[in-house]
Short mmCIF file of C-alpha atoms in Angstrom, two decimals:
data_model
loop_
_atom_site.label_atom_id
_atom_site.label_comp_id
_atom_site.label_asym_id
_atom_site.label_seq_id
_atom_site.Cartn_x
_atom_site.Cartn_y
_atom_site.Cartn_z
CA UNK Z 6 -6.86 43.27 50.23
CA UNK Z 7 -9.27 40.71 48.46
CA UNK Z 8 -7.55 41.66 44.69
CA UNK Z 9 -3.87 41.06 46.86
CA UNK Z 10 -4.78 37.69 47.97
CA UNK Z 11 -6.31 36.85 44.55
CA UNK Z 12 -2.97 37.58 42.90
CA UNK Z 13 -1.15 35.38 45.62
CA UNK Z 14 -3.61 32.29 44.27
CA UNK Z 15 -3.28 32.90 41.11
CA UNK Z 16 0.65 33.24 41.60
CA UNK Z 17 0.36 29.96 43.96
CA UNK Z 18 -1.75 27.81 40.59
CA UNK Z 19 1.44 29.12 38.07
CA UNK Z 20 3.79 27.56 40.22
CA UNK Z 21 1.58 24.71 40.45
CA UNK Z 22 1.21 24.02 36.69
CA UNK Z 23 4.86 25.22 36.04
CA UNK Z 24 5.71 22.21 38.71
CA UNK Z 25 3.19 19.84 37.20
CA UNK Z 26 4.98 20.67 33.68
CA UNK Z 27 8.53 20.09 34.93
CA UNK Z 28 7.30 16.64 36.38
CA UNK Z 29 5.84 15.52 33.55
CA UNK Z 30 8.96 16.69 31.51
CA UNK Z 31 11.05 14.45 33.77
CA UNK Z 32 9.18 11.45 33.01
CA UNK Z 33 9.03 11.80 29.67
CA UNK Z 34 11.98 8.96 29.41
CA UNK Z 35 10.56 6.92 26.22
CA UNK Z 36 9.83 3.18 26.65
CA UNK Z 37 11.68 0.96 24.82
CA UNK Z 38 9.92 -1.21 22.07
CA UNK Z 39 9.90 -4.67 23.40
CA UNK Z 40 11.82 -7.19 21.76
CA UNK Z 41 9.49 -10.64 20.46
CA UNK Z 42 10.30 -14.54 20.80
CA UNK Z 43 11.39 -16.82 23.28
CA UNK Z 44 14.68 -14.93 25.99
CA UNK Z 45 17.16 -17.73 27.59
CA UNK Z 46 19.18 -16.22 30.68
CA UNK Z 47 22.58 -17.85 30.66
CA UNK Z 48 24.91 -16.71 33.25
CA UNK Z 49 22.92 -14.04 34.07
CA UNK Z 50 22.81 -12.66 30.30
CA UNK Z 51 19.32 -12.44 28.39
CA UNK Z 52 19.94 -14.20 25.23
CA UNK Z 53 17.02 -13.01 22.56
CA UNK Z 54 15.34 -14.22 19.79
CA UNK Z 55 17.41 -13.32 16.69
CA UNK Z 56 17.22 -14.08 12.90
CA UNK Z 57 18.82 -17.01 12.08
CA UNK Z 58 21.71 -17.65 9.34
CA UNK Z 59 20.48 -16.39 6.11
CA UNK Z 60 21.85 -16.12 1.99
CA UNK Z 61 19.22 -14.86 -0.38
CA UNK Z 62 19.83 -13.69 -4.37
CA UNK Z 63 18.88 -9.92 -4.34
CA UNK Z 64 17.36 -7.89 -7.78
CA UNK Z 65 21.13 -7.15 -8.94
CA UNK Z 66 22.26 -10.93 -8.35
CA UNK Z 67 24.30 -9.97 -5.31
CA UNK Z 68 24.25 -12.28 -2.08
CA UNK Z 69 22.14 -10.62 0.78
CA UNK Z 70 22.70 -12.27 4.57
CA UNK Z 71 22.88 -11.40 7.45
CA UNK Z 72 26.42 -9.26 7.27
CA UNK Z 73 23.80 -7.01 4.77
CA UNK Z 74 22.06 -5.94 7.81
CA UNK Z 75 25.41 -5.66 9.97
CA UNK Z 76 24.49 -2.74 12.05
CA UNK Z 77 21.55 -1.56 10.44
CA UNK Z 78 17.77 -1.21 11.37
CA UNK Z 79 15.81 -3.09 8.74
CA UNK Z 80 11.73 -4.07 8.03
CA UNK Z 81 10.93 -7.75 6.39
CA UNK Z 82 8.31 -8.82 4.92
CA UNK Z 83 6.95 -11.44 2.68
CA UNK Z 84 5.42 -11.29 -1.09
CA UNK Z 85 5.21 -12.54 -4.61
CA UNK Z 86 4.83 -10.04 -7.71
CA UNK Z 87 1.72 -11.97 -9.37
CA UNK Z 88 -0.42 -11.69 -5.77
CA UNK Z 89 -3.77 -9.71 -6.46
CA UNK Z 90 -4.69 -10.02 -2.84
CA UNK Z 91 -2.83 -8.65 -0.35
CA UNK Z 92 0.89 -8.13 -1.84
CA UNK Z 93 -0.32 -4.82 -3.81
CA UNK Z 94 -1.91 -3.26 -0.79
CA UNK Z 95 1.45 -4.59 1.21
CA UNK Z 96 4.03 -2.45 -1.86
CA UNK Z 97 1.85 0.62 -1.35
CA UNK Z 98 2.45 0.94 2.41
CA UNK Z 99 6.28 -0.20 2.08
CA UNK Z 100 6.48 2.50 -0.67
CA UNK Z 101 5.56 4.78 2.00
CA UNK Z 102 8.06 3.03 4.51
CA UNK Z 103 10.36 3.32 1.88
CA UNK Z 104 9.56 7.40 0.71
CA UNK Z 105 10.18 8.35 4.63
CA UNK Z 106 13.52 6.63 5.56
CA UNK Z 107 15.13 6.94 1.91
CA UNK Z 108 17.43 9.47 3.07
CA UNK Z 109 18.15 7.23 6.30
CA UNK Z 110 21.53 5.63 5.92
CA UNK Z 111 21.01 3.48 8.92
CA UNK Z 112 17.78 1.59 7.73
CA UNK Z 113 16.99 -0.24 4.74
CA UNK Z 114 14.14 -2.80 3.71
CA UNK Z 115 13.78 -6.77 2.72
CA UNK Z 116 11.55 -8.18 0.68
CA UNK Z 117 11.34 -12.03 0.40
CA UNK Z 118 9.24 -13.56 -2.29
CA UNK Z 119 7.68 -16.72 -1.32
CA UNK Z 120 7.22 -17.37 -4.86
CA UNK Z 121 10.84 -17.90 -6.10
CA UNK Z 122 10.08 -19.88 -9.15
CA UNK Z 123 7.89 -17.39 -11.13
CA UNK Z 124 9.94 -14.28 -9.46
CA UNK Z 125 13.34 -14.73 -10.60
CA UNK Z 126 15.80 -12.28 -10.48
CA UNK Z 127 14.99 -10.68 -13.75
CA UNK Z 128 11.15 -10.03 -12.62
CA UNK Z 129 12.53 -8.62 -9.55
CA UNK Z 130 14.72 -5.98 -10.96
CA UNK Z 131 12.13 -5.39 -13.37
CA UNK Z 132 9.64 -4.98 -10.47
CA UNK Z 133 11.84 -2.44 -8.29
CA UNK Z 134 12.63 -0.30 -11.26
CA UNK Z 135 8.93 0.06 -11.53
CA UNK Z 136 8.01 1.00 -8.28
CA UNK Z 137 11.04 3.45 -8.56
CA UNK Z 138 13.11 2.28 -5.77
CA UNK Z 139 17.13 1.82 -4.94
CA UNK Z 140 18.87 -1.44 -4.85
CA UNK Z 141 20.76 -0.88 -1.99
CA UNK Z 142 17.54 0.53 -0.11
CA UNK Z 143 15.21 -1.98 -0.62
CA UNK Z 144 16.63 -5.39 -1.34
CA UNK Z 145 14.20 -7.45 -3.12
CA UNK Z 146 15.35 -11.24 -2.79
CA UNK Z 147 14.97 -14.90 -3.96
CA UNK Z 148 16.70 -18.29 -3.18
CA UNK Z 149 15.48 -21.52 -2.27
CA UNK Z 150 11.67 -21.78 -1.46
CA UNK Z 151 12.28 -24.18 1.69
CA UNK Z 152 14.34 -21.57 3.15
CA UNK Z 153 12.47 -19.13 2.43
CA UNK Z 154 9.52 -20.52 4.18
CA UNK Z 155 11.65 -22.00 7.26
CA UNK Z 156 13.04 -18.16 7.77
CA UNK Z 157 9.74 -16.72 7.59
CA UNK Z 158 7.82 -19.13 10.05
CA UNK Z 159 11.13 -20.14 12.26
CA UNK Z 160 12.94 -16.46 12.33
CA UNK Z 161 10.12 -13.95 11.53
CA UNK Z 162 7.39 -15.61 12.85
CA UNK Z 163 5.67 -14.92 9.64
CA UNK Z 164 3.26 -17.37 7.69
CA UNK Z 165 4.21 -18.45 4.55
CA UNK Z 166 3.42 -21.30 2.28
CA UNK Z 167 1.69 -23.08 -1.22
CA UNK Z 168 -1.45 -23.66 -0.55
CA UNK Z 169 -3.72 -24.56 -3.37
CA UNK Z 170 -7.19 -23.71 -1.76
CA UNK Z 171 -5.86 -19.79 -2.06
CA UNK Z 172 -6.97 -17.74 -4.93
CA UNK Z 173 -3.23 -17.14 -5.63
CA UNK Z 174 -2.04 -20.43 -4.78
CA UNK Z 175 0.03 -19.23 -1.40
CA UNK Z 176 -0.93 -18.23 2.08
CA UNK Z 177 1.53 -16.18 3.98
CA UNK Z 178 0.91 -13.00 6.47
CA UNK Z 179 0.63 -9.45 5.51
CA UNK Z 180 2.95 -8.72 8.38
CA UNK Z 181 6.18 -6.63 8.74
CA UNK Z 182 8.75 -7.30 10.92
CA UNK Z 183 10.74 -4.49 12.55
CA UNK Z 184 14.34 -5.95 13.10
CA UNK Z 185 16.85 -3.71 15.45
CA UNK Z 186 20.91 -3.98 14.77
CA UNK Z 187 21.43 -7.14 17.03
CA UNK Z 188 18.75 -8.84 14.58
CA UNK Z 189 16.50 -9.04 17.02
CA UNK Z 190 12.37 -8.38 16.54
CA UNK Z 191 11.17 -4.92 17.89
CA UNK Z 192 7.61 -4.74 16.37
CA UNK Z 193 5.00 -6.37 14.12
CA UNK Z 194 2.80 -4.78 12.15
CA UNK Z 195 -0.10 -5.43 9.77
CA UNK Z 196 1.50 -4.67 6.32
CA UNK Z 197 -1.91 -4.10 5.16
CA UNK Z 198 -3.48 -1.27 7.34
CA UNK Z 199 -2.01 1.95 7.09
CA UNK Z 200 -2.45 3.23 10.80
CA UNK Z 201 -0.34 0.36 11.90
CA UNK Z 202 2.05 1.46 9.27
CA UNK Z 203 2.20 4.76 10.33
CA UNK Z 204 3.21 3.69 13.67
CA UNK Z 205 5.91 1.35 12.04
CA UNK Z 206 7.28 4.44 10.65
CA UNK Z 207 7.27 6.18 14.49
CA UNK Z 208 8.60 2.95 15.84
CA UNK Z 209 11.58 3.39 13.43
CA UNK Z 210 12.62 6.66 14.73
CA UNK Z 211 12.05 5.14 18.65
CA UNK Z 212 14.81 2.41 17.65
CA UNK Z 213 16.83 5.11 16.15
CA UNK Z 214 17.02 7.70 19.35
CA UNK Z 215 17.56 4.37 21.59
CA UNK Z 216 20.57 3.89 19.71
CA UNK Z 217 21.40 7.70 19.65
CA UNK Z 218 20.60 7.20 23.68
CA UNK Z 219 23.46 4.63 24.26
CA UNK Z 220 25.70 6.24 22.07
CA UNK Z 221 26.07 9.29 24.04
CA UNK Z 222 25.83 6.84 27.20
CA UNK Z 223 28.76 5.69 26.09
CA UNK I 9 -29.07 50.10 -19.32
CA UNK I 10 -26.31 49.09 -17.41
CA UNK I 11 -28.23 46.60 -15.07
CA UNK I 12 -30.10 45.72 -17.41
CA UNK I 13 -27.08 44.41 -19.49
CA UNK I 14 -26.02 43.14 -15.93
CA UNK I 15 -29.52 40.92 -15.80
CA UNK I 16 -29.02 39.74 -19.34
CA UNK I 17 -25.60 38.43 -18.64
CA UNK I 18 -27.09 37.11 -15.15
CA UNK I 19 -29.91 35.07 -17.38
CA UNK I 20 -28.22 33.72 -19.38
CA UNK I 21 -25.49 32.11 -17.00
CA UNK I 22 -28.46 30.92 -15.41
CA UNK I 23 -30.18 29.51 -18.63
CA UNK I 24 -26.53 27.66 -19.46
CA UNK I 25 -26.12 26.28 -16.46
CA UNK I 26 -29.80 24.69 -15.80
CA UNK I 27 -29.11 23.65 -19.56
CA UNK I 28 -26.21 21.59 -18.82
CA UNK I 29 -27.93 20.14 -15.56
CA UNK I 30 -30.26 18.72 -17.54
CA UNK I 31 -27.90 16.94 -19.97
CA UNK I 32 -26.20 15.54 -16.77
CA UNK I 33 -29.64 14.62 -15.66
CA UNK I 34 -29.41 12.22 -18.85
CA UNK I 35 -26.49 10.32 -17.63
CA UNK I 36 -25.30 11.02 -14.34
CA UNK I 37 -27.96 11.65 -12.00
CA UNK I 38 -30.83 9.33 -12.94
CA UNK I 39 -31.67 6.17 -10.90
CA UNK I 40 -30.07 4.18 -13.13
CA UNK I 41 -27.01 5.87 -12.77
CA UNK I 42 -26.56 5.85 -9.18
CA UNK I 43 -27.84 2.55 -8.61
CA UNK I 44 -25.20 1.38 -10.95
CA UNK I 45 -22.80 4.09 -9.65
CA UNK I 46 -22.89 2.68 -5.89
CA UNK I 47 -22.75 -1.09 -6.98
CA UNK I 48 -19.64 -0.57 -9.09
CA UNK I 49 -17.72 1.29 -6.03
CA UNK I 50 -18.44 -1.39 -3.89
CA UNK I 51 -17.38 -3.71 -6.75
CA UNK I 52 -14.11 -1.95 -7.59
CA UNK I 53 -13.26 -1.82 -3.37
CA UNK I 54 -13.30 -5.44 -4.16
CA UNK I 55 -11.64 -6.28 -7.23
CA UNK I 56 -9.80 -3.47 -8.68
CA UNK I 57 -8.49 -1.07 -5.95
CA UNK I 58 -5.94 -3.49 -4.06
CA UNK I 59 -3.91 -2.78 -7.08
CA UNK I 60 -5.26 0.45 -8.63
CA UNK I 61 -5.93 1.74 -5.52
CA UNK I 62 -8.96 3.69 -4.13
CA UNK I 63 -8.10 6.64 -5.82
CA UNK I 64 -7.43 5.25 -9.14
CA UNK I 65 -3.57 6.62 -9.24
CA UNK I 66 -2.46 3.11 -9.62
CA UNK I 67 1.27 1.89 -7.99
CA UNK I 68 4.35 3.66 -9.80
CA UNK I 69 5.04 1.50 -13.05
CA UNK I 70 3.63 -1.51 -12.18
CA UNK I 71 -0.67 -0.94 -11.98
CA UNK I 72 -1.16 1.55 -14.30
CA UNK I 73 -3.65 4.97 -13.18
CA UNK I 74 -7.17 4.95 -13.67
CA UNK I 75 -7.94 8.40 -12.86
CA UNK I 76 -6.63 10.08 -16.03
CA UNK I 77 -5.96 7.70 -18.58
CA UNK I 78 -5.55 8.17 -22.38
CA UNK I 79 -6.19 4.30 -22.55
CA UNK I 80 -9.21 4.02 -21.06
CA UNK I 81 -10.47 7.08 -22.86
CA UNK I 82 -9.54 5.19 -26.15
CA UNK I 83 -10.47 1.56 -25.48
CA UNK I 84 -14.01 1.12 -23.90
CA UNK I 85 -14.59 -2.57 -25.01
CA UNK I 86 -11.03 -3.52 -24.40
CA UNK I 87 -11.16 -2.21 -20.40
CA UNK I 88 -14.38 -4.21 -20.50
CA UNK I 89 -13.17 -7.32 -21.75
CA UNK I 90 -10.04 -6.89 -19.50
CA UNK I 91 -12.05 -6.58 -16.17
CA UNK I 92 -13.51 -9.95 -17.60
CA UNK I 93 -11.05 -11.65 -18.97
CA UNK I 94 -7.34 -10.40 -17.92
CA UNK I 95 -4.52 -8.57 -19.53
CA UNK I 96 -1.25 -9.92 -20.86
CA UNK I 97 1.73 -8.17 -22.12
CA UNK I 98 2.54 -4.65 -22.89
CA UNK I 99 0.01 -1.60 -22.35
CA UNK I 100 0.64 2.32 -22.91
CA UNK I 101 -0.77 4.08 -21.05
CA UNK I 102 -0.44 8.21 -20.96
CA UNK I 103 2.84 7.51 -22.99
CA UNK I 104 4.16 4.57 -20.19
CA UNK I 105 4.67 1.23 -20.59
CA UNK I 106 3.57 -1.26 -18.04
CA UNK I 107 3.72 -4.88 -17.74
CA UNK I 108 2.29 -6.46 -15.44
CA UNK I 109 -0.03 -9.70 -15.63
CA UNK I 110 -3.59 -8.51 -15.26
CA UNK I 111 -5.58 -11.53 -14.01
CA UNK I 112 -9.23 -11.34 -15.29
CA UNK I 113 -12.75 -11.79 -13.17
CA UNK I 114 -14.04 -14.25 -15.23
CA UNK I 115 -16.77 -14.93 -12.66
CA UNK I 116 -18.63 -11.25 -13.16
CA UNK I 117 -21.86 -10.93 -14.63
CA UNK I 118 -21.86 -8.47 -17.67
CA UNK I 119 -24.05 -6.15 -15.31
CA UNK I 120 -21.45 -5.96 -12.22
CA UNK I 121 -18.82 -5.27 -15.25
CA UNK I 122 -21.59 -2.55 -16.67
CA UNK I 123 -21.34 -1.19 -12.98
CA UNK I 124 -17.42 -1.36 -12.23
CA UNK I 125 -17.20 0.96 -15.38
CA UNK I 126 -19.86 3.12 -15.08
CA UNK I 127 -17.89 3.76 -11.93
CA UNK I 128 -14.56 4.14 -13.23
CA UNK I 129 -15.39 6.19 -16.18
CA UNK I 130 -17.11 8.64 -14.20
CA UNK I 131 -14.58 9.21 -11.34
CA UNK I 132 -11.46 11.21 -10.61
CA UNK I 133 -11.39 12.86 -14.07
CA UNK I 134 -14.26 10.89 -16.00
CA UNK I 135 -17.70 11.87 -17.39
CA UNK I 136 -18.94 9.21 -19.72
CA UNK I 137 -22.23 8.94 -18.20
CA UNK I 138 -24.00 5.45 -17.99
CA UNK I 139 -22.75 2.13 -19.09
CA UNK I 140 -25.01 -0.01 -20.00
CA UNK I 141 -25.89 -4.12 -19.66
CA UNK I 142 -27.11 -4.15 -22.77
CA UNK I 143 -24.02 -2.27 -24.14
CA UNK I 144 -21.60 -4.13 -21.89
CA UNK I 145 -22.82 -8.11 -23.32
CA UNK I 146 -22.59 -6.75 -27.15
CA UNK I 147 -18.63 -5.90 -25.91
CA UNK I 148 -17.71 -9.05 -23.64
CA UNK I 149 -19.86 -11.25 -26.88
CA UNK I 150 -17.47 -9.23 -29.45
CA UNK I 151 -14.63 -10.18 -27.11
CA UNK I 152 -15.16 -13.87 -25.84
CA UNK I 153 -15.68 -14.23 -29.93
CA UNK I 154 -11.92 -12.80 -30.75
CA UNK I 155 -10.65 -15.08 -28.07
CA UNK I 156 -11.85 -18.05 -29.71
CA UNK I 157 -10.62 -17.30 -32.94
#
């Protein structure tokens, strides 16, 4: 008798825990990253921060804008090749960002350098081969400093600019930008610490399956 | 006769191995050593490893390796005048060719540059043992004199 009702308990705990289980399988509907700046709501639409109009030079001399990011997921970020500071430490955790979404067709990477004048599109291309990376992966750009610097503090939120107290002669962020398919920002991260890079690279495949989600909403 | 063979064998593994602790006592496990060992870490986390990295494999052809490097095992007083005073131009190094500016750290005293290589050569694949001060001024005096003339 006292064995019979122990098996009943134990019986009544499994169904417990398979319940508990099921529950928290239900739930398990993923948050979606937030998107960053200011939101207007005109006519009852949410109108969000997006990147604004943009033409940059890339490493093979071809125009990059915004139509290069036409439905694509893409990370930013801001650099010059002679930085000993931060820039190096920046490449070696993009290389990484790079290494586990080169086989991604739907994402790709931009580089701006704030330093246009010293990295022209020669030095570029030079400096991609050497890190070992596609052109139409990871676009590597130049144009006109002012716009350069108006993108990155206007669109990207992103410092950027000469300063001659700086051992380099610029100041500008370490961050990168996570940019969804509407050009809107989805996550910032510090370029320069390689946990937050690590969840860059998770956030990537969030924005993916959120896209895979409406798809087959569709 | 069989163990006894055994216990020669065993003695003199032993004998060859305390003998080569005690050249290693010479160079890398004195005082000296370490104190300069731990100084040039903490000097290289600074300077040197935003680009050649904490563990000395560099960034693909752009910041050349430190780890295992025909170039450093070939040019002691050029690394030392480099850490000092910069690199320009080409540089081979394990049969590559890199070119990137090197800017120098012109501020270091020749006994932080003793201790950032006394670090490097004796990590990741290095053994030179000890670099000294003494050593290290005769190098960055050669070198400062070249770059004069």
């Amino acid at each position: 008798m006292k064995e019979r009702i122990e098996i009943i308990r134990s019986k009544g705990l499994l169904i417990i825990i398979a319940a508990i289980a099921l529950l928290s399988c239900s739930q398990k509907i993923e948050k979606p990253l937030p998107v960053f700046g200011e939101r207007e709501v005109i006519n009852g639409d949410t109108l969000f921060h997006t990147i604004a109009p943009f033409e940059f030079i890339n490493q093979d001399s071809a125009i990059v804008n915004n139509a290069t990011f036409k439905g694509k997921i893409y990370i930013a970020d801001f650099f010059f090749t002679s930085c000993r500071t931060i820039c190096p430490i920046m490449k070696t955790q993009m290389l990484r960002v790079y290494d586990s979404l080169k086989n991604d067709p739907e994402v790709l990477i931009l580089s701006h350098t704030i330093d246009p004048e010293y990295d022209t599109v020669a030095l570029l291309k030079d400096f991609a081969q050497r890190l070992g990376v596609s052109s139409n992966k990871w676009h590597f750009v130049t144009g006109v400093q002012d716009s350069i610097y108006k993108i990155a503090q206007t669109s990207y939120f992103a410092t950027a600019m000469e300063d001659n107290s700086e051992p380099d002669g610029f100041i500008h962020s370490g961050a990168f930008l996570l940019i969804d398919k509407e050009q809107r920002i989805r996550g910032k991260y510090d370029g320069t610490v390689e946990a937050e890079v690590n969840l860059l690279i998770q956030d990537v495949r969030k924005l993916e399956r959120e896209y895979a989600g409406k798809k087959s909403a569709q | 006769m069989k163990l006894a063979l055994l216990l020669g064998i065993t003695l003199c593994f032993l004998l060859v191995a305390c003998g080569s602790k005690d050249a290693a006592n010479n160079s890398q496990s004195s005082t000296k050593f370490t104190q300069y060992y731990i100084q040039g870490e903490r000097l290289y986390l600074q300077h040197c490893s935003n680009c050649h990295q904490k563990n000395g494999k560099g960034l693909g052809l752009v910041y050349p390796p430190l780890d295992s490097s025909d170039y450093m095992d070939q040019n002691l007083p050029a690394v030392i005048c480099l850490i000092k005073n910069g690199s320009q131009g080409e540089i081979t190094v394990n049969g590559k060719i890199y070119n990137q500016k090197m800017p120098g750290v012109p501020n270091l005293t020749p006994l932080e540059i003793a201790e950032i290589s006394t670090y490097i050569y004796n990590t990741w694949s290095h053994k030179a043992g000890l670099i000294d001060v003494k050593q290290t001024e005769q190098i960055l005096v050669a070198c400062t004199k070249e770059m004069k003339e």
